[in-house]
Short mmCIF file of C-alpha atoms in Angstrom, two decimals:
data_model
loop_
_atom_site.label_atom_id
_atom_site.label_comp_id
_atom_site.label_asym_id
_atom_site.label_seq_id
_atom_site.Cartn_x
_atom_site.Cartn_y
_atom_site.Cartn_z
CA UNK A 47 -8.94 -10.46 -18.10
CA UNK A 48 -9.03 -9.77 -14.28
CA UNK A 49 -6.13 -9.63 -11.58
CA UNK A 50 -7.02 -10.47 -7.87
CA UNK A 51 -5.39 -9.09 -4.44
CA UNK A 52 -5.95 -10.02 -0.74
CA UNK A 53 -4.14 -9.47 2.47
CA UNK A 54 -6.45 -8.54 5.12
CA UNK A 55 -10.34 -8.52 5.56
CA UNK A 56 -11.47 -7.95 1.67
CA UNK A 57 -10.69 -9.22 -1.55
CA UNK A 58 -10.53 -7.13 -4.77
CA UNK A 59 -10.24 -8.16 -8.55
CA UNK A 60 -9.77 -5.73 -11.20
CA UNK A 61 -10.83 -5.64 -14.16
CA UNK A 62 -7.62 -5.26 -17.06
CA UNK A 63 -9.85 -4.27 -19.90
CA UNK A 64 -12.09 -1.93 -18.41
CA UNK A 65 -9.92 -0.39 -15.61
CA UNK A 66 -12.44 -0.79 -12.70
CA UNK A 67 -11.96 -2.53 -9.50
CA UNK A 68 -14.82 -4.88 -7.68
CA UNK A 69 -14.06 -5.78 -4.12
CA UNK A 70 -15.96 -7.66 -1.11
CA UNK A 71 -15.90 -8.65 2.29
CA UNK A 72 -15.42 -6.56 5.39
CA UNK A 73 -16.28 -2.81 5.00
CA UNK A 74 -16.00 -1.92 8.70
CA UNK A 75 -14.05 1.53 7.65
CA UNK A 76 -15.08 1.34 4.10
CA UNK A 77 -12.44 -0.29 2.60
CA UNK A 78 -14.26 -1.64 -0.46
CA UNK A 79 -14.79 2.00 -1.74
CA UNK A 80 -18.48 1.49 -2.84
CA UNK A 81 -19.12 4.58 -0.60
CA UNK A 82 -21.51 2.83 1.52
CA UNK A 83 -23.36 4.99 4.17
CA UNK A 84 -22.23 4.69 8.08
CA UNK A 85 -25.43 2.12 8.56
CA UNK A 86 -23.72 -0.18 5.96
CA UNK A 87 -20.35 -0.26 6.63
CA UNK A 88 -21.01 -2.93 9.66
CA UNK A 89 -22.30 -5.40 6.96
CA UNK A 90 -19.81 -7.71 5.29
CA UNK A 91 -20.59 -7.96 1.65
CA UNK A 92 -20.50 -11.64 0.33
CA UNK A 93 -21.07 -10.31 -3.31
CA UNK A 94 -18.56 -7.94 -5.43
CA UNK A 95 -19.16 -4.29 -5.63
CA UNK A 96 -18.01 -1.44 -7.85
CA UNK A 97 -15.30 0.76 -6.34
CA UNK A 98 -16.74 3.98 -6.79
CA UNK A 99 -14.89 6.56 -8.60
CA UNK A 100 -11.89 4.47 -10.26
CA UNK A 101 -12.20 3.53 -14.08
CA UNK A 102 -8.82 3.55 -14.92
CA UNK A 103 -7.17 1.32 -11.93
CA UNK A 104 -3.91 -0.80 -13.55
CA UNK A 105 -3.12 -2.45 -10.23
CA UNK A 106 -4.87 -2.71 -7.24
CA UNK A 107 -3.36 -3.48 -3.22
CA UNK A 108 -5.00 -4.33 -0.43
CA UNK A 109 -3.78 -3.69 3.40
CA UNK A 110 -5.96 -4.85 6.45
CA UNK A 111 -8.16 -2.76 6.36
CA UNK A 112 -7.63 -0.35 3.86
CA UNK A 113 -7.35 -0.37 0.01
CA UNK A 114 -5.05 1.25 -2.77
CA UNK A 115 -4.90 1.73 -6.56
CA UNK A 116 -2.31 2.29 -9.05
CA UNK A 117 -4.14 4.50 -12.15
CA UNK A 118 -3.46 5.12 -16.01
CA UNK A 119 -2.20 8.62 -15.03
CA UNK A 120 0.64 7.23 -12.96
CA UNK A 121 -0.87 8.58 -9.69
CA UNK A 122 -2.28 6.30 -6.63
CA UNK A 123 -5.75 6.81 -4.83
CA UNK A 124 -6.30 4.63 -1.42
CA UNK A 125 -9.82 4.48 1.00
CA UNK A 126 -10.74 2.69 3.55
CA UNK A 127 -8.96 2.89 7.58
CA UNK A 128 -7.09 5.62 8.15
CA UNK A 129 -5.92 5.99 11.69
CA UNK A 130 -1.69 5.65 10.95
CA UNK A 131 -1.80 7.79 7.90
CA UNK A 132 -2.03 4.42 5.20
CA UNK A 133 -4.06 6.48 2.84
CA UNK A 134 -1.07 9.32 2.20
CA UNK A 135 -3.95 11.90 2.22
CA UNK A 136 -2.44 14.26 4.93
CA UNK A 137 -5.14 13.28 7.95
CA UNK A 138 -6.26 10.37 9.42
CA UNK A 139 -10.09 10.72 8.63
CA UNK A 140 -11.49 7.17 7.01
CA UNK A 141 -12.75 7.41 3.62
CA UNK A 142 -15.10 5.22 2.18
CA UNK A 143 -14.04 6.57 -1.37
CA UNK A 144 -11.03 6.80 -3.03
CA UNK A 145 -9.04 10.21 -2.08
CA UNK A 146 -5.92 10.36 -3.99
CA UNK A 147 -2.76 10.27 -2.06
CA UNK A 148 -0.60 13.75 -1.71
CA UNK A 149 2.32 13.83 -4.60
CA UNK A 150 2.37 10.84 -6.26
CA UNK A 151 2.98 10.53 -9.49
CA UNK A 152 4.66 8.65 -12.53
CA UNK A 153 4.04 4.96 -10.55
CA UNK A 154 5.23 1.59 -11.81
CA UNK A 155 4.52 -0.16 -8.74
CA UNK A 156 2.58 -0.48 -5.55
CA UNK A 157 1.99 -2.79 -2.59
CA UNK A 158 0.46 -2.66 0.75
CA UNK A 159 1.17 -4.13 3.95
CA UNK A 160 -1.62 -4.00 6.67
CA UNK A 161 -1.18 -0.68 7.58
CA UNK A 162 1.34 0.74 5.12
CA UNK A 163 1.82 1.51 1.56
CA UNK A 164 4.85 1.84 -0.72
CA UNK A 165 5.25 2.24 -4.17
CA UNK A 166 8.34 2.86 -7.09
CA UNK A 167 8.45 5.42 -9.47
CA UNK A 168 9.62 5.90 -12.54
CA UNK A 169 12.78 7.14 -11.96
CA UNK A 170 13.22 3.99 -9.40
CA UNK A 171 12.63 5.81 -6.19
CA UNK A 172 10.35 4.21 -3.52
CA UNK A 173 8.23 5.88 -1.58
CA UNK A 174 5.99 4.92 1.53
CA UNK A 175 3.50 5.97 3.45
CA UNK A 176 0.93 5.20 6.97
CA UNK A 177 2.68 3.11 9.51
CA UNK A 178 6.55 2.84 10.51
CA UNK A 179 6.33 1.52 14.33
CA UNK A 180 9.04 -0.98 12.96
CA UNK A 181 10.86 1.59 10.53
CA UNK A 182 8.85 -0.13 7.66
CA UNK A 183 8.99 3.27 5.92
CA UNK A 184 13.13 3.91 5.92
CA UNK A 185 12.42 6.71 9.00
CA UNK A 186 13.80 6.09 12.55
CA UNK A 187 12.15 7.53 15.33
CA UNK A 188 8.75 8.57 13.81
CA UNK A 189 5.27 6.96 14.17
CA UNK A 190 4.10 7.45 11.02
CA UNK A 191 3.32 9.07 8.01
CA UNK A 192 0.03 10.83 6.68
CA UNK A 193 1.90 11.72 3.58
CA UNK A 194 4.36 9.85 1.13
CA UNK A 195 8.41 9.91 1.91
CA UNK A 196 11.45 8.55 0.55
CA UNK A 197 12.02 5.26 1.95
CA UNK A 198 15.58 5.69 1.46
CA UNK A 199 16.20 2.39 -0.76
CA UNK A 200 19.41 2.30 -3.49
CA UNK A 201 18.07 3.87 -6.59
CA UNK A 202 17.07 2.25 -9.75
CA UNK A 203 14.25 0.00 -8.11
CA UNK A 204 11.73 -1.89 -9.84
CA UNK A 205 9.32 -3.48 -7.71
CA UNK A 206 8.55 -3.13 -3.72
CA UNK A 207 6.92 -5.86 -1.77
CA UNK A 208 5.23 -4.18 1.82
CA UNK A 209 5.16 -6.97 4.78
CA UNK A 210 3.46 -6.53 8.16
CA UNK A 211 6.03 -4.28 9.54
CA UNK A 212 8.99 -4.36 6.81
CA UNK A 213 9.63 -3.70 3.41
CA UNK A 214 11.52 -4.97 0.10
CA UNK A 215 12.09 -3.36 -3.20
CA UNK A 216 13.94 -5.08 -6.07
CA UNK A 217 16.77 -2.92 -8.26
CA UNK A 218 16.79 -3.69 -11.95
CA UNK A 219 20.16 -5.57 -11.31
CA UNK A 220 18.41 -7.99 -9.33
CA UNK A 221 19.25 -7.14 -5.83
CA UNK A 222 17.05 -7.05 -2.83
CA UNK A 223 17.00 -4.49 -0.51
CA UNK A 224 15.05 -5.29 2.82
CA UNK A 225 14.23 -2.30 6.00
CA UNK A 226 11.76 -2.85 9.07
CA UNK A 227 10.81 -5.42 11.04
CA UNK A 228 13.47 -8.38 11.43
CA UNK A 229 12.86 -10.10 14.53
CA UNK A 230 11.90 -13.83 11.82
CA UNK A 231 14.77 -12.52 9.93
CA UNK A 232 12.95 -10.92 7.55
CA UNK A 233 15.87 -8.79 5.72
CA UNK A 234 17.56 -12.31 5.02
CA UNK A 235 20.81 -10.20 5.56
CA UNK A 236 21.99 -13.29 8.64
CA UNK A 237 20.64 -11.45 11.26
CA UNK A 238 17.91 -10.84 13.23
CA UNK A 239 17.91 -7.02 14.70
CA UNK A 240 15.68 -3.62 13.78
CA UNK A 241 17.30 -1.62 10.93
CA UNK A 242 14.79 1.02 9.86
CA UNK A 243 17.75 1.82 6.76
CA UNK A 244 17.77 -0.70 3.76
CA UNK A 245 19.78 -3.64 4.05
CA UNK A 246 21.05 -5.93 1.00
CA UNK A 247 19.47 -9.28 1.16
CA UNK A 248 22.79 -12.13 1.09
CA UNK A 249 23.01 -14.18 -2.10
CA UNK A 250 20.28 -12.02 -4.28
#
């Protein structure tokens, strides 16, 4: 049984019995994690590869140009672009193999936007990391983030979706909470302005 996920340049399908992930397309900052050397990484690949490195992957997210995995052991590893921090490693140095990001543990859940990451834990916290130029990661005033942080949602979340430049998580009561980007209305609170703090969604 296999699972698929695709936002930006690559597509990846993992593998439910086995646990591994095999992804294709662009690998212009090694985002399909086969480790390919510099030479290679201008090459599209039209045929699947093996992620190197990840045997026990249980969901799998893909940003624009960079890739993440939720594992067995609760914990997430990402590769691929690095330049706002969307691998939660602590730098900005591209990896063209999976580097685990910095403190995360017990995961339920995990998405990607194109330059961001965020994903719920067990005790229904969400955390994000990489890009918040639109407060897509609950934080006013900074950048970015090289490194996991609180996103600031109600507690007792289940799921997170990450847009371009906002973000959604879903509490076990069924409510949707929306923060970022809302110039299309994206927080479906009525309104159309920047809140980088979660908002309720009306009606949900």
């Amino acid at each position: 049984e296999i699972s698929a996920c695709l936002v930006g340049s690559e597509m990846c399908i993992r593998d439910r019995s086995a646990g591994g992930l095999s992804c294709w397309g662009s690998n212009q900052f090694g985002q399909l994690g086969n480790g390919a050397g510099a030479k290679m990484l201008s090459t599209p690949l039209s045929t699947p590869v093996g992620v190197v490195k990840i045997v026990d992957a249980v969901q799998a997210s893909t940003g624009n140009q960079h890739t993440c995995a939720r594992r067995r052991t609760g914990q997430v590893a990402c590769w691929g672009k690095n330049d706002r921090g969307q691998l939660g490693s602590g730098t900005e140095t591209n990896w063209t193999t999976r580097i685990p990001v910095k403190n995360m543990t017990n995961v339920i859940d995990l998405s990607s936007g194109p330059e961001h990451t965020c994903a719920v834990r067990s005790d229904g916290s969400v955390m994000c990391w990489g890009d918040n130029a639109a407060g897509q990661l609950g934080r006013a005033g900074a950048p970015l983030s090289r490194v996991p942080v609180p996103a600031g949602f109600a507690p007792g979340m289940q799921s997170v979706a990450a847009g371009g430049q906002h973000t959604c998580a879903v509490r076990k009561t069924g409510q949707v909470q929306c923060l970022g980007d809302n110039r299309y209305g994206q927080h479906g609170d009525g309104l159309t302005n920047f809140v980088a703090a979660p908002v309720r969604v009306g009606g949900l």
